[in-house]
Amino acid sequence: MTMVFLFGALGVLALVSRTGCTDNTNGLNSDGVQELEYTDVDLGLTQRGPHFDVAYSRNVTALVGKTAQLNCRVHDLGNRTVSWIRHRDIHLLTSGRMTYTSDQRFISVHNPHTEDWILKIRFPQRRDSGIYECQVGTTPPIGHRMYLSVVEPLTTILGGPELFINMGSTINLTCVVQHSPEPPPAIRWTHNDEEINYDSPRGGVSVITEKGEMTTSHLLVQKARTPDSGRYTCAPANANPRSVLVHVLSGEHPAAMQHGGQLRLQYPLSAALLSVIVTLMGC
């Protein structure tokens, strides 16, 4: 048997020439020419070189003032260098573990036991939003772009900043948290800077919170009394607090009065549902 090897970029192709010892016609075609049999031989010579794992190199939404991290995972990096570039001004921020900007908020983080190269931005501001590119120093260079969105959650209390309530009616305060990358883990309500106790002897005080892209928290205070007047504050764990000043009045009817303690709701929890809950609580 005669074997000839041809080396190519993707492996080796073996050309095997058959000759028979007892049958000279074995391996001959119809013209009497010796046939060649081709076989792929895998010697593991195929190499992709550096490439990005886009599943672990994604866009990021971060909160104003809270450290943001852009992750870039590069497989088969070898001895190449990973750099981070800000597209807004084509500014080289980091190369390897070194920082090349006077803005010390930008830091390159890499654990030698991983394939992740992280651009850490401390105290991010809304102006830091934009495209950042993770670049590998091949020839020519290859890059993967990611978008950083720095947002500032917005907290509002419907009907504020001042509400007038009839004595004996239900105070219904609705706090809305928007533009947050994730729902607030907790929302605290306070009255005159003291956390509201929903199990206090006064009774009739409850809170209903619905979490989602837009989170709403409803504070219900039944049978409003004069001591219920004051400043109520909604304080989400991941957003700025917002306050409203409530006046419980007897016999007066300012234009801004919240009639019957009910606000016109434009958010997920309907006014009808709130009315049912208030009725059941009063039973």
Coordinates of C-alpha atoms in Angstrom, one line a residue:
M1 CA 0.0 0.0 0.0
T2 CA 1.3 3.5 -0.9
M3 CA 0.3 6.5 1.1
V4 CA 0.8 10.1 0.2
F5 CA 0.0 13.0 2.7
L6 CA -1.0 16.5 1.6
F7 CA -0.9 19.1 4.3
G8 CA -3.5 21.9 4.2
A9 CA -4.6 24.8 6.3
L10 CA -7.4 22.8 7.9
G11 CA -5.7 19.4 8.4
V12 CA -4.2 16.6 6.4
L13 CA -5.7 14.8 3.4
A14 CA -4.3 11.3 3.0
L15 CA -4.2 9.8 -0.5
V16 CA -4.1 6.0 -0.2
S17 CA -3.0 4.0 -3.2
R18 CA -4.1 0.4 -3.2
T19 CA -2.1 -2.4 -4.9
G20 CA -3.2 -5.9 -4.6
C21 CA -0.8 -8.8 -4.2
T22 CA -3.0 -11.5 -5.5
D23 CA -5.5 -9.5 -7.6
N24 CA -4.0 -7.0 -9.9
T25 CA -7.4 -5.6 -10.9
N26 CA -8.3 -4.7 -7.3
G27 CA -8.7 -0.8 -7.1
L28 CA -8.7 -0.3 -10.9
N29 CA -11.3 1.8 -12.6
S30 CA -12.9 1.0 -16.0
D31 CA -9.9 2.5 -17.8
G32 CA -7.5 0.3 -15.9
V33 CA -6.1 3.3 -13.9
Q34 CA -5.2 2.8 -10.3
E35 CA -7.9 4.5 -8.1
L36 CA -7.0 6.7 -5.1
E37 CA -9.0 6.6 -1.9
Y38 CA -9.2 9.9 0.1
T39 CA -9.4 10.0 3.9
D40 CA -9.6 13.0 6.2
V41 CA -7.0 12.8 9.0
D42 CA -7.6 15.1 11.9
L43 CA -4.4 16.2 13.6
G44 CA -6.0 19.0 15.6
L45 CA -4.4 21.7 13.5
T46 CA -7.6 23.9 13.3
Q47 CA -7.4 27.0 15.5
R48 CA -10.0 29.9 15.6
G49 CA -7.8 32.3 17.4
P50 CA -9.2 34.9 19.9
H51 CA -13.0 35.3 19.8
F52 CA -15.7 36.9 22.0
D53 CA -18.3 35.1 24.0
V54 CA -21.2 37.4 23.3
A55 CA -23.4 35.6 25.8
Y56 CA -21.2 37.0 28.6
S57 CA -20.4 40.3 27.0
R58 CA -23.7 42.2 27.0
N59 CA -25.1 45.7 27.3
V60 CA -25.5 47.0 30.8
T61 CA -27.9 49.3 32.6
A62 CA -26.5 50.9 35.7
L63 CA -27.7 53.3 38.4
V64 CA -26.3 56.8 38.8
G65 CA -23.6 56.8 41.5
K66 CA -23.5 53.0 41.8
T67 CA -20.5 51.1 40.3
A68 CA -21.1 49.8 36.8
Q69 CA -19.2 46.8 35.2
L70 CA -18.9 45.9 31.5
N71 CA -17.7 42.4 31.1
C72 CA -15.8 41.1 28.0
R73 CA -15.1 37.3 27.8
V74 CA -12.5 36.4 25.3
H75 CA -11.7 32.7 24.4
D76 CA -8.2 31.6 23.1
L77 CA -6.7 35.0 23.9
G78 CA -3.1 33.7 23.9
N79 CA -0.6 36.5 24.4
R80 CA -2.8 39.2 22.9
T81 CA -3.8 42.3 24.9
V82 CA -7.4 43.3 25.7
S83 CA -8.2 47.1 25.6
W84 CA -11.3 49.1 26.4
I85 CA -12.2 52.1 24.1
R86 CA -14.9 54.7 24.7
H87 CA -16.5 55.5 21.3
R88 CA -17.8 58.9 22.2
D89 CA -14.4 60.4 21.9
I90 CA -12.4 57.4 20.6
H91 CA -10.5 57.4 23.9
L92 CA -8.3 54.5 25.0
L93 CA -9.4 53.8 28.6
T94 CA -7.4 50.7 29.5
S95 CA -5.0 48.3 27.9
G96 CA -4.4 45.0 29.8
R97 CA -4.4 45.9 33.5
M98 CA -3.2 49.5 32.8
T99 CA -5.4 52.6 32.8
Y100 CA -4.7 55.2 30.1
T101 CA -7.1 58.0 31.2
S102 CA -6.8 60.7 33.9
D103 CA -10.4 59.8 35.0
Q104 CA -9.6 57.5 37.9
R105 CA -13.2 56.2 37.9
F106 CA -12.2 53.7 35.1
I107 CA -10.4 50.6 36.2
S108 CA -9.5 47.4 34.3
V109 CA -10.1 44.2 36.3
H110 CA -8.9 40.7 35.3
N111 CA -8.6 37.5 37.2
P112 CA -5.8 35.3 35.5
H113 CA -7.9 32.2 36.2
T114 CA -10.8 33.5 34.0
E115 CA -11.3 34.7 30.5
D116 CA -13.2 37.8 31.6
W117 CA -11.9 41.4 31.2
I118 CA -13.9 43.9 33.1
L119 CA -14.2 47.6 32.7
K120 CA -15.3 49.0 36.1
I121 CA -16.7 52.5 36.3
R122 CA -17.1 54.0 39.8
F123 CA -19.7 56.6 40.5
P124 CA -21.1 56.6 36.9
Q125 CA -23.1 59.6 35.7
R126 CA -25.7 59.8 33.0
R127 CA -23.0 61.4 30.7
D128 CA -21.1 58.1 30.8
S129 CA -23.9 56.4 28.8
G130 CA -22.8 55.3 25.4
I131 CA -20.9 52.6 23.4
Y132 CA -17.7 51.0 24.8
E133 CA -15.6 48.6 22.8
C134 CA -13.6 45.6 24.0
Q135 CA -10.7 45.2 21.6
V136 CA -8.2 42.4 21.1
G137 CA -4.8 43.3 19.7
T138 CA -4.7 40.9 16.8
T139 CA -3.7 41.9 13.3
P140 CA -6.0 43.5 12.3
P141 CA -7.6 44.2 15.7
I142 CA -11.0 42.6 16.5
G143 CA -13.6 44.3 18.8
H144 CA -17.0 43.8 20.4
R145 CA -19.2 46.8 21.2
M146 CA -21.4 47.1 24.3
Y147 CA -23.8 49.9 25.3
L148 CA -23.8 51.3 28.8
S149 CA -27.0 53.0 29.9
V150 CA -26.7 55.0 33.1
V151 CA -30.2 55.8 34.5
E152 CA -31.5 57.7 37.5
P153 CA -34.7 56.1 38.9
L154 CA -37.6 58.5 39.2
T155 CA -39.8 58.4 42.3
T156 CA -43.1 60.3 42.3
I157 CA -46.2 60.4 44.6
L158 CA -49.4 61.0 42.7
G159 CA -51.2 64.2 43.5
G160 CA -48.3 65.7 45.5
P161 CA -46.6 67.7 46.8
E162 CA -49.6 68.6 49.0
L163 CA -52.9 66.8 49.6
F164 CA -56.0 67.8 51.6
I165 CA -58.1 65.0 53.0
N166 CA -61.6 65.1 54.7
M167 CA -61.6 63.8 58.2
G168 CA -62.9 60.2 58.3
S169 CA -62.1 59.5 54.7
T170 CA -59.3 57.2 53.5
I171 CA -55.8 58.5 52.8
N172 CA -54.7 56.8 49.6
L173 CA -51.1 57.6 48.6
T174 CA -49.6 56.1 45.5
C175 CA -45.8 56.0 45.0
V176 CA -44.4 55.2 41.6
V177 CA -40.8 54.2 40.8
Q178 CA -39.8 54.4 37.1
H179 CA -36.6 54.0 35.1
S180 CA -35.0 51.5 37.5
P181 CA -33.0 48.6 35.9
E182 CA -34.6 46.3 38.5
P183 CA -37.6 46.6 40.9
P184 CA -36.6 48.1 44.3
P185 CA -36.1 45.2 46.8
A186 CA -38.0 47.2 49.4
I187 CA -40.0 50.4 49.7
R188 CA -40.3 52.1 53.1
W189 CA -43.1 54.5 54.1
T190 CA -42.5 57.0 56.9
H191 CA -44.8 59.5 58.6
N192 CA -43.0 62.6 59.9
D193 CA -39.7 60.7 59.6
E194 CA -40.9 57.7 61.6
E195 CA -41.3 54.4 59.9
I196 CA -45.0 53.4 59.6
N197 CA -46.1 50.5 61.8
Y198 CA -48.8 48.5 60.0
D199 CA -49.6 46.6 63.2
S200 CA -50.0 49.6 65.4
P201 CA -53.0 49.8 67.8
R202 CA -54.4 52.6 65.5
G203 CA -55.2 49.9 62.9
G204 CA -56.5 50.5 59.4
V205 CA -53.1 51.2 57.9
S206 CA -51.8 48.9 55.1
V207 CA -49.6 49.0 52.0
I208 CA -49.9 47.2 48.7
T209 CA -46.9 47.0 46.4
E210 CA -46.7 45.8 42.8
K211 CA -43.2 45.3 41.3
G212 CA -42.3 45.4 37.7
E213 CA -40.7 47.6 35.1
M214 CA -42.7 50.3 36.8
T215 CA -43.2 49.6 40.6
T216 CA -46.2 51.1 42.5
S217 CA -46.7 51.1 46.2
H218 CA -50.1 52.2 47.7
L219 CA -50.3 53.4 51.3
L220 CA -53.9 53.2 52.7
V221 CA -54.8 55.0 55.9
Q222 CA -58.5 54.5 56.8
K223 CA -60.7 56.9 58.8
A224 CA -58.3 59.8 58.7
R225 CA -57.8 61.8 61.8
T226 CA -56.1 65.0 62.6
P227 CA -52.9 63.2 64.0
D228 CA -52.6 61.5 60.5
S229 CA -51.7 64.9 59.0
G230 CA -48.0 65.5 58.2
R231 CA -45.3 64.5 55.8
Y232 CA -45.4 61.1 54.3
T233 CA -42.3 59.8 52.5
C234 CA -41.9 56.9 50.1
A235 CA -38.3 55.6 50.1
P236 CA -37.4 52.9 47.6
A237 CA -34.2 51.0 48.3
N238 CA -32.7 51.9 44.9
A239 CA -34.1 55.3 44.2
N240 CA -34.4 58.7 45.7
P241 CA -37.2 59.2 48.3
R242 CA -40.2 61.4 47.6
S243 CA -42.5 63.2 50.1
V244 CA -46.0 64.6 50.2
L245 CA -47.6 66.8 52.8
V246 CA -51.1 65.6 53.9
H247 CA -53.6 67.8 55.7
V248 CA -56.6 66.2 57.3
L249 CA -59.3 68.8 57.6
S250 CA -62.8 69.1 59.1
G251 CA -65.4 71.1 57.3
E252 CA -63.1 72.7 54.8
H253 CA -62.9 72.0 51.1
P254 CA -59.8 73.3 49.4
A255 CA -59.7 72.8 45.6
A256 CA -56.8 70.3 45.9
M257 CA -58.8 68.0 48.3
Q258 CA -58.6 64.3 47.7
H259 CA -62.4 63.6 47.7
G260 CA -63.2 60.5 49.7
G261 CA -59.5 59.7 49.9
Q262 CA -59.5 58.4 46.3
L263 CA -57.0 59.4 43.7
R264 CA -57.5 58.9 39.9
L265 CA -55.1 56.0 39.3
Q266 CA -53.3 55.6 36.0
Y267 CA -51.2 52.6 37.1
P268 CA -51.5 48.9 37.3
L269 CA -53.6 48.5 40.5
S270 CA -57.1 49.8 39.7
A271 CA -59.1 52.1 41.8
A272 CA -61.9 49.5 41.9
L273 CA -59.6 47.0 43.5
L274 CA -58.4 49.5 46.1
S275 CA -62.0 50.3 46.9
V276 CA -62.8 46.6 47.5
I277 CA -59.7 46.3 49.8
V278 CA -60.7 49.3 51.8
T279 CA -64.2 48.1 52.2
L280 CA -63.0 44.6 53.4
M281 CA -60.6 46.2 55.9
G282 CA -63.4 48.3 57.3
C283 CA -65.6 45.3 58.0

